[in-house]
Every structure is written in structure tokens, then in C-alpha cells.
Amino acid sequence: MNKRFFTQLIPALALAACPVFFTACSDDDEGGSTPTEPVETFRGNLVTRLGNMDLSYDELGRCYRITDVYGEDVTIDYDEGTITYGSDDPVNVTFNGKGYITSLSASWNWRDDYSDGYETCKGSGKYNFSYDGDGRLVKCTSTSSESGEYSEDGEKYKYSETAKSTGVYEWRNGNLVTCDVEYSYDSDGDGGSETHKATIDYDDADLVNEYGQHTWAIADHALDINEYMEALSLVGMLGVAPAMLPTAISTVETETWDLQGGETETWEDDVTIDYQFLTNGLLNWERWNGRSYYRFDYTVYTPSDETRAARPAASTADGKKFRVRDLFFGKRARK
């Protein structure tokens, strides 16, 4: 049996965990358009700091960099149609006419040498995102495959694996109410599958989402987001937010792996959410189960005549090394 530890893919179904400002969009899933102005999300206000992340904008008001996304800087190049994390290879991106991302794709081919061995990896992956006529994310599919070789304890091992996923999102009265994700993979004949189902409740009629802000709870509990993908929705690239702010989220996850004899494990989790607002109606913080706080910070920015040449270079981020494959095979650790 292959001794390699396989990281798992859960699709990056990314409604962000941070505030941005949204309007509705038409049903336009055709890729290839290059946004020539800010996506219809900001209502004239561009937010430059969210938590520990700084957002920078070009002379057209389009976000071109987000700093310190889990130890990496994200750079968006609209002319080239790429998104780059840290110093790794770029990811190809296509947009619809409103600036929402319709696909992300990449390939990778690398080798690491160690004092006691090596590892090689070659693969590719792709995400497709679909929206309804009001600009709401309703479906995300992904496919990925890779093969490689590595040495361990003086032995050489080869591996090959594929993965695919489908996420379906149900909206009712302008609110995201359920998220259903199915994922499966095959690794050298050993397969597995996961399901993720989230139910989102909106029980407080006073919690109107006036500015269309995304919440940390939806991103973390409802959508099971790949951590490196969250930043894309910070700049309004993955559809609109719910019309109300959620008050509770319940999740049920199942996991079945051939490597474990086909046994199925189930996890259930519930979170209740409350909020504090600033005087202008924006979120100051949200809190989970009366304990964990998630604070929002704002600096309003108006685009000027800043040019590409004048932009400061992105900082070199510390932390774990990012690989493009992490967008397609990476999964955050289960709590």
C-alpha cells in the first residue's frame, strides 16, 4: 500500500469571510471578459484593510493585491488573466461580464530534494463557478489529477490520484439556506468520498445585511472553504452575499475511505452567531457561541491616478510554502 499521506480536496466554494459591498448582476457565466472597472460590489467604497489583510487597488479601482493571506501575498493581473500566490506559478482565471470569476485552472510540475530523499509531483486542476441572474453563487465543480514519485526510508514510491467535487447552493428570499458538497477521489485504486451539508438560519428580522457583507461563520462553517481561496471573494469576485445576516449554522459531514475498510464517520456541529455594528451600520465584529470574536477593520479608499509603476512591491510572506496544488488538493485541517 502506498505510504504517502494524501491531502484531501474540498472545493473552495468561496463566499468570503469578510465584508465587501454588493449589487445584483445578470446571469452571465461566459468566461473571458477582462473587468475594466471595479466589480459591482463596492458602491463607490473600496475597503483597504480587513482583519490582518491589506487590499491595494489600481488606477481603475480594481483590486490587484491582497497581502498576508495565510502567509502569502495574492497578486491579480487582469491583463494576463492570472492570480499568483506568493512566489509560486500563476493560476489562470476567467471572468464574466460583471467581474465574477467563472473558472480557475493551473498545472504544476516540481521536484524537492532532501538530505534523505526527494519528491516529484506533476498535475493539473480546474474550478468552474456558476451564478444565477442575481449574481449568487449556485454551483462550483472541480476536477484535479496528479502523479509523482518520492523516497521514504530508502524506498521509492510512485503514486497517481484524481479527485472531483460538486457544490450546490440553495438560495431562498435572497438568503443562502443550504450548501451541499460532494467530493470523491481515487489514489492508486484506493478511493474515498466526503459529503458536507450546511443549513443556515436567519431568525432575526432586524439583521438586514445592509451593505452585503459576507460573514466569517458562513465561510468557515457553511462552505468549508479552501483557506487560500477566501481572499478572492474579499474583492467581490465570487458573487453576492445573503440579504440577511445568519444567526445559526448547522453542519453534518460524512467521510468514507477505502483505506479504512469502507467505514463511514460522521461529524455534526452547530454555531450560533451574534454581531456588533459601527454607527454607520457596518459590522464591528461577529461572535460565535458567545466566545470567539472576529473583528472587521475598515479604511475607505477612493482610486486616484496611481499607476502600475508606482505600486509598491508585494512583501515576502513568512510561513509555510504555498504550492499551486494546494488550491486543488489542499484542505484545511478538520477541527
CSV table of C-alpha atoms in Angstrom, one decimal, residues 191-330:
chain,number,residue,atom,x,y,z
A,191,GLY,CA,-11.0,5.5,-3.2
A,192,GLY,CA,-12.9,7.7,-0.8
A,193,SER,CA,-15.7,10.2,-0.6
A,194,GLU,CA,-16.9,13.0,1.6
A,195,THR,CA,-20.2,15.0,1.9
A,196,HIS,CA,-20.7,18.3,3.6
A,197,LYS,CA,-24.2,19.7,4.3
A,198,ALA,CA,-24.8,23.0,5.9
A,199,THR,CA,-28.1,24.6,6.9
A,200,ILE,CA,-28.1,28.3,7.6
A,201,ASP,CA,-30.8,30.0,9.7
A,202,TYR,CA,-31.9,33.7,9.7
A,203,ASP,CA,-34.0,34.2,12.8
A,204,ASP,CA,-33.6,37.9,13.5
A,205,ALA,CA,-35.6,40.1,11.1
A,206,ASP,CA,-33.6,43.1,12.3
A,207,LEU,CA,-30.4,41.7,10.9
A,208,VAL,CA,-30.7,43.1,7.4
A,209,ASN,CA,-27.4,42.8,5.6
A,210,GLU,CA,-27.5,46.5,4.5
A,211,TYR,CA,-24.0,46.5,3.0
A,212,GLY,CA,-24.0,43.0,1.6
A,213,GLN,CA,-21.3,41.8,4.0
A,214,HIS,CA,-20.0,38.2,4.0
A,215,THR,CA,-19.5,36.7,7.4
A,216,TRP,CA,-16.8,34.5,8.9
A,217,ALA,CA,-19.3,31.9,10.0
A,218,ILE,CA,-20.7,31.2,6.6
A,219,ALA,CA,-17.2,30.9,5.1
A,220,ASP,CA,-15.9,28.7,7.9
A,221,HIS,CA,-18.9,26.5,8.9
A,222,ALA,CA,-21.2,26.6,5.9
A,223,LEU,CA,-18.9,26.4,2.8
A,224,ASP,CA,-15.8,24.6,4.0
A,225,ILE,CA,-13.6,27.0,2.1
A,226,ASN,CA,-10.1,26.2,1.0
A,227,GLU,CA,-8.2,28.8,3.0
A,228,TYR,CA,-6.2,30.3,0.1
A,229,MET,CA,-9.4,30.9,-1.9
A,230,GLU,CA,-11.2,33.1,0.7
A,231,ALA,CA,-9.3,36.3,-0.4
A,232,LEU,CA,-10.8,36.2,-3.9
A,233,SER,CA,-14.3,37.0,-2.6
A,234,LEU,CA,-12.9,39.8,-0.4
A,235,VAL,CA,-12.7,41.8,-3.7
A,236,GLY,CA,-16.2,40.8,-4.8
A,237,MET,CA,-15.2,38.1,-7.4
A,238,LEU,CA,-17.4,35.3,-6.3
A,239,GLY,CA,-20.9,36.6,-6.1
A,240,VAL,CA,-23.3,38.4,-3.8
A,241,ALA,CA,-23.8,37.8,0.0
A,242,PRO,CA,-27.1,36.9,1.7
A,243,ALA,CA,-29.7,39.6,2.2
A,244,MET,CA,-29.8,38.9,5.9
A,245,LEU,CA,-27.0,38.1,8.5
A,246,PRO,CA,-27.2,34.5,9.6
A,247,THR,CA,-28.0,33.7,13.3
A,248,ALA,CA,-27.1,30.0,13.3
A,249,ILE,CA,-25.4,27.3,11.1
A,250,SER,CA,-25.7,23.5,11.5
A,251,THR,CA,-23.3,21.2,9.6
A,252,VAL,CA,-23.2,17.5,9.0
A,253,GLU,CA,-20.2,15.9,7.4
A,254,THR,CA,-19.6,12.3,6.4
A,255,GLU,CA,-16.3,10.6,5.4
A,256,THR,CA,-15.8,7.2,3.8
A,257,TRP,CA,-12.4,5.8,2.8
A,258,ASP,CA,-11.4,2.5,1.3
A,259,LEU,CA,-8.2,2.7,3.3
A,260,GLN,CA,-10.3,2.5,6.4
A,261,GLY,CA,-12.2,-0.6,5.3
A,262,GLY,CA,-15.1,1.4,3.9
A,263,GLU,CA,-16.3,2.6,7.3
A,264,THR,CA,-18.2,5.9,7.4
A,265,GLU,CA,-17.6,8.6,10.1
A,266,THR,CA,-20.0,11.4,10.8
A,267,TRP,CA,-19.4,14.8,12.4
A,268,GLU,CA,-22.1,17.3,13.5
A,269,ASP,CA,-21.5,20.9,14.5
A,270,ASP,CA,-23.7,23.9,15.4
A,271,VAL,CA,-22.8,27.5,15.8
A,272,THR,CA,-24.9,30.5,16.9
A,273,ILE,CA,-23.8,34.0,15.8
A,274,ASP,CA,-24.4,37.5,17.1
A,275,TYR,CA,-23.0,40.8,15.9
A,276,GLN,CA,-22.0,44.3,17.0
A,277,PHE,CA,-22.3,47.2,14.5
A,278,LEU,CA,-20.5,50.5,14.0
A,279,THR,CA,-22.5,53.7,13.9
A,280,ASN,CA,-22.6,53.7,10.1
A,281,GLY,CA,-24.1,50.2,10.1
A,282,LEU,CA,-21.0,48.2,9.1
A,283,LEU,CA,-20.1,45.2,11.2
A,284,ASN,CA,-17.6,45.8,14.0
A,285,TRP,CA,-17.4,42.1,15.0
A,286,GLU,CA,-19.2,38.8,14.9
A,287,ARG,CA,-19.2,36.3,17.7
A,288,TRP,CA,-19.6,32.5,17.7
A,289,ASN,CA,-21.4,30.7,20.6
A,290,GLY,CA,-20.7,33.7,22.8
A,291,ARG,CA,-17.0,33.1,22.8
A,292,SER,CA,-15.0,33.6,19.6
A,293,TYR,CA,-14.8,37.1,18.2
A,294,TYR,CA,-14.0,38.1,14.6
A,295,ARG,CA,-13.3,41.8,14.1
A,296,PHE,CA,-13.6,43.9,11.0
A,297,ASP,CA,-11.5,46.9,10.3
A,298,TYR,CA,-12.1,49.5,7.6
A,299,THR,CA,-10.3,52.2,5.7
A,300,VAL,CA,-12.3,53.7,2.8
A,301,TYR,CA,-10.2,54.3,-0.3
A,302,THR,CA,-11.0,56.3,-3.4
A,303,PRO,CA,-9.0,55.3,-6.5
A,304,SER,CA,-6.6,58.0,-7.8
A,305,ASP,CA,-4.2,58.2,-10.7
A,306,GLU,CA,-1.9,55.6,-9.2
A,307,THR,CA,0.0,53.8,-12.0
A,308,ARG,CA,1.4,50.3,-12.2
A,309,ALA,CA,4.9,51.6,-12.0
A,310,ALA,CA,4.2,53.4,-8.8
A,311,ARG,CA,2.8,50.4,-6.9
A,312,PRO,CA,4.9,49.1,-4.1
A,313,ALA,CA,6.2,45.6,-4.5
A,314,ALA,CA,4.5,42.9,-2.5
A,315,SER,CA,6.2,41.9,0.7
A,316,THR,CA,7.8,38.5,1.1
A,317,ALA,CA,5.5,36.5,3.3
A,318,ASP,CA,6.7,34.2,6.0
A,319,GLY,CA,5.1,30.9,6.9
A,320,LYS,CA,4.5,27.6,5.1
A,321,LYS,CA,5.5,27.3,1.5
A,322,PHE,CA,2.5,27.6,-0.8
A,323,ARG,CA,2.1,25.2,-3.8
A,324,VAL,CA,-0.4,25.8,-6.6
A,325,ARG,CA,-1.7,22.3,-6.0
A,326,ASP,CA,-2.9,23.5,-2.6
A,327,LEU,CA,-5.8,25.2,-4.3
A,328,PHE,CA,-6.9,22.0,-5.9
A,329,PHE,CA,-5.8,19.2,-3.5
A,330,GLY,CA,-5.3,21.2,-0.2
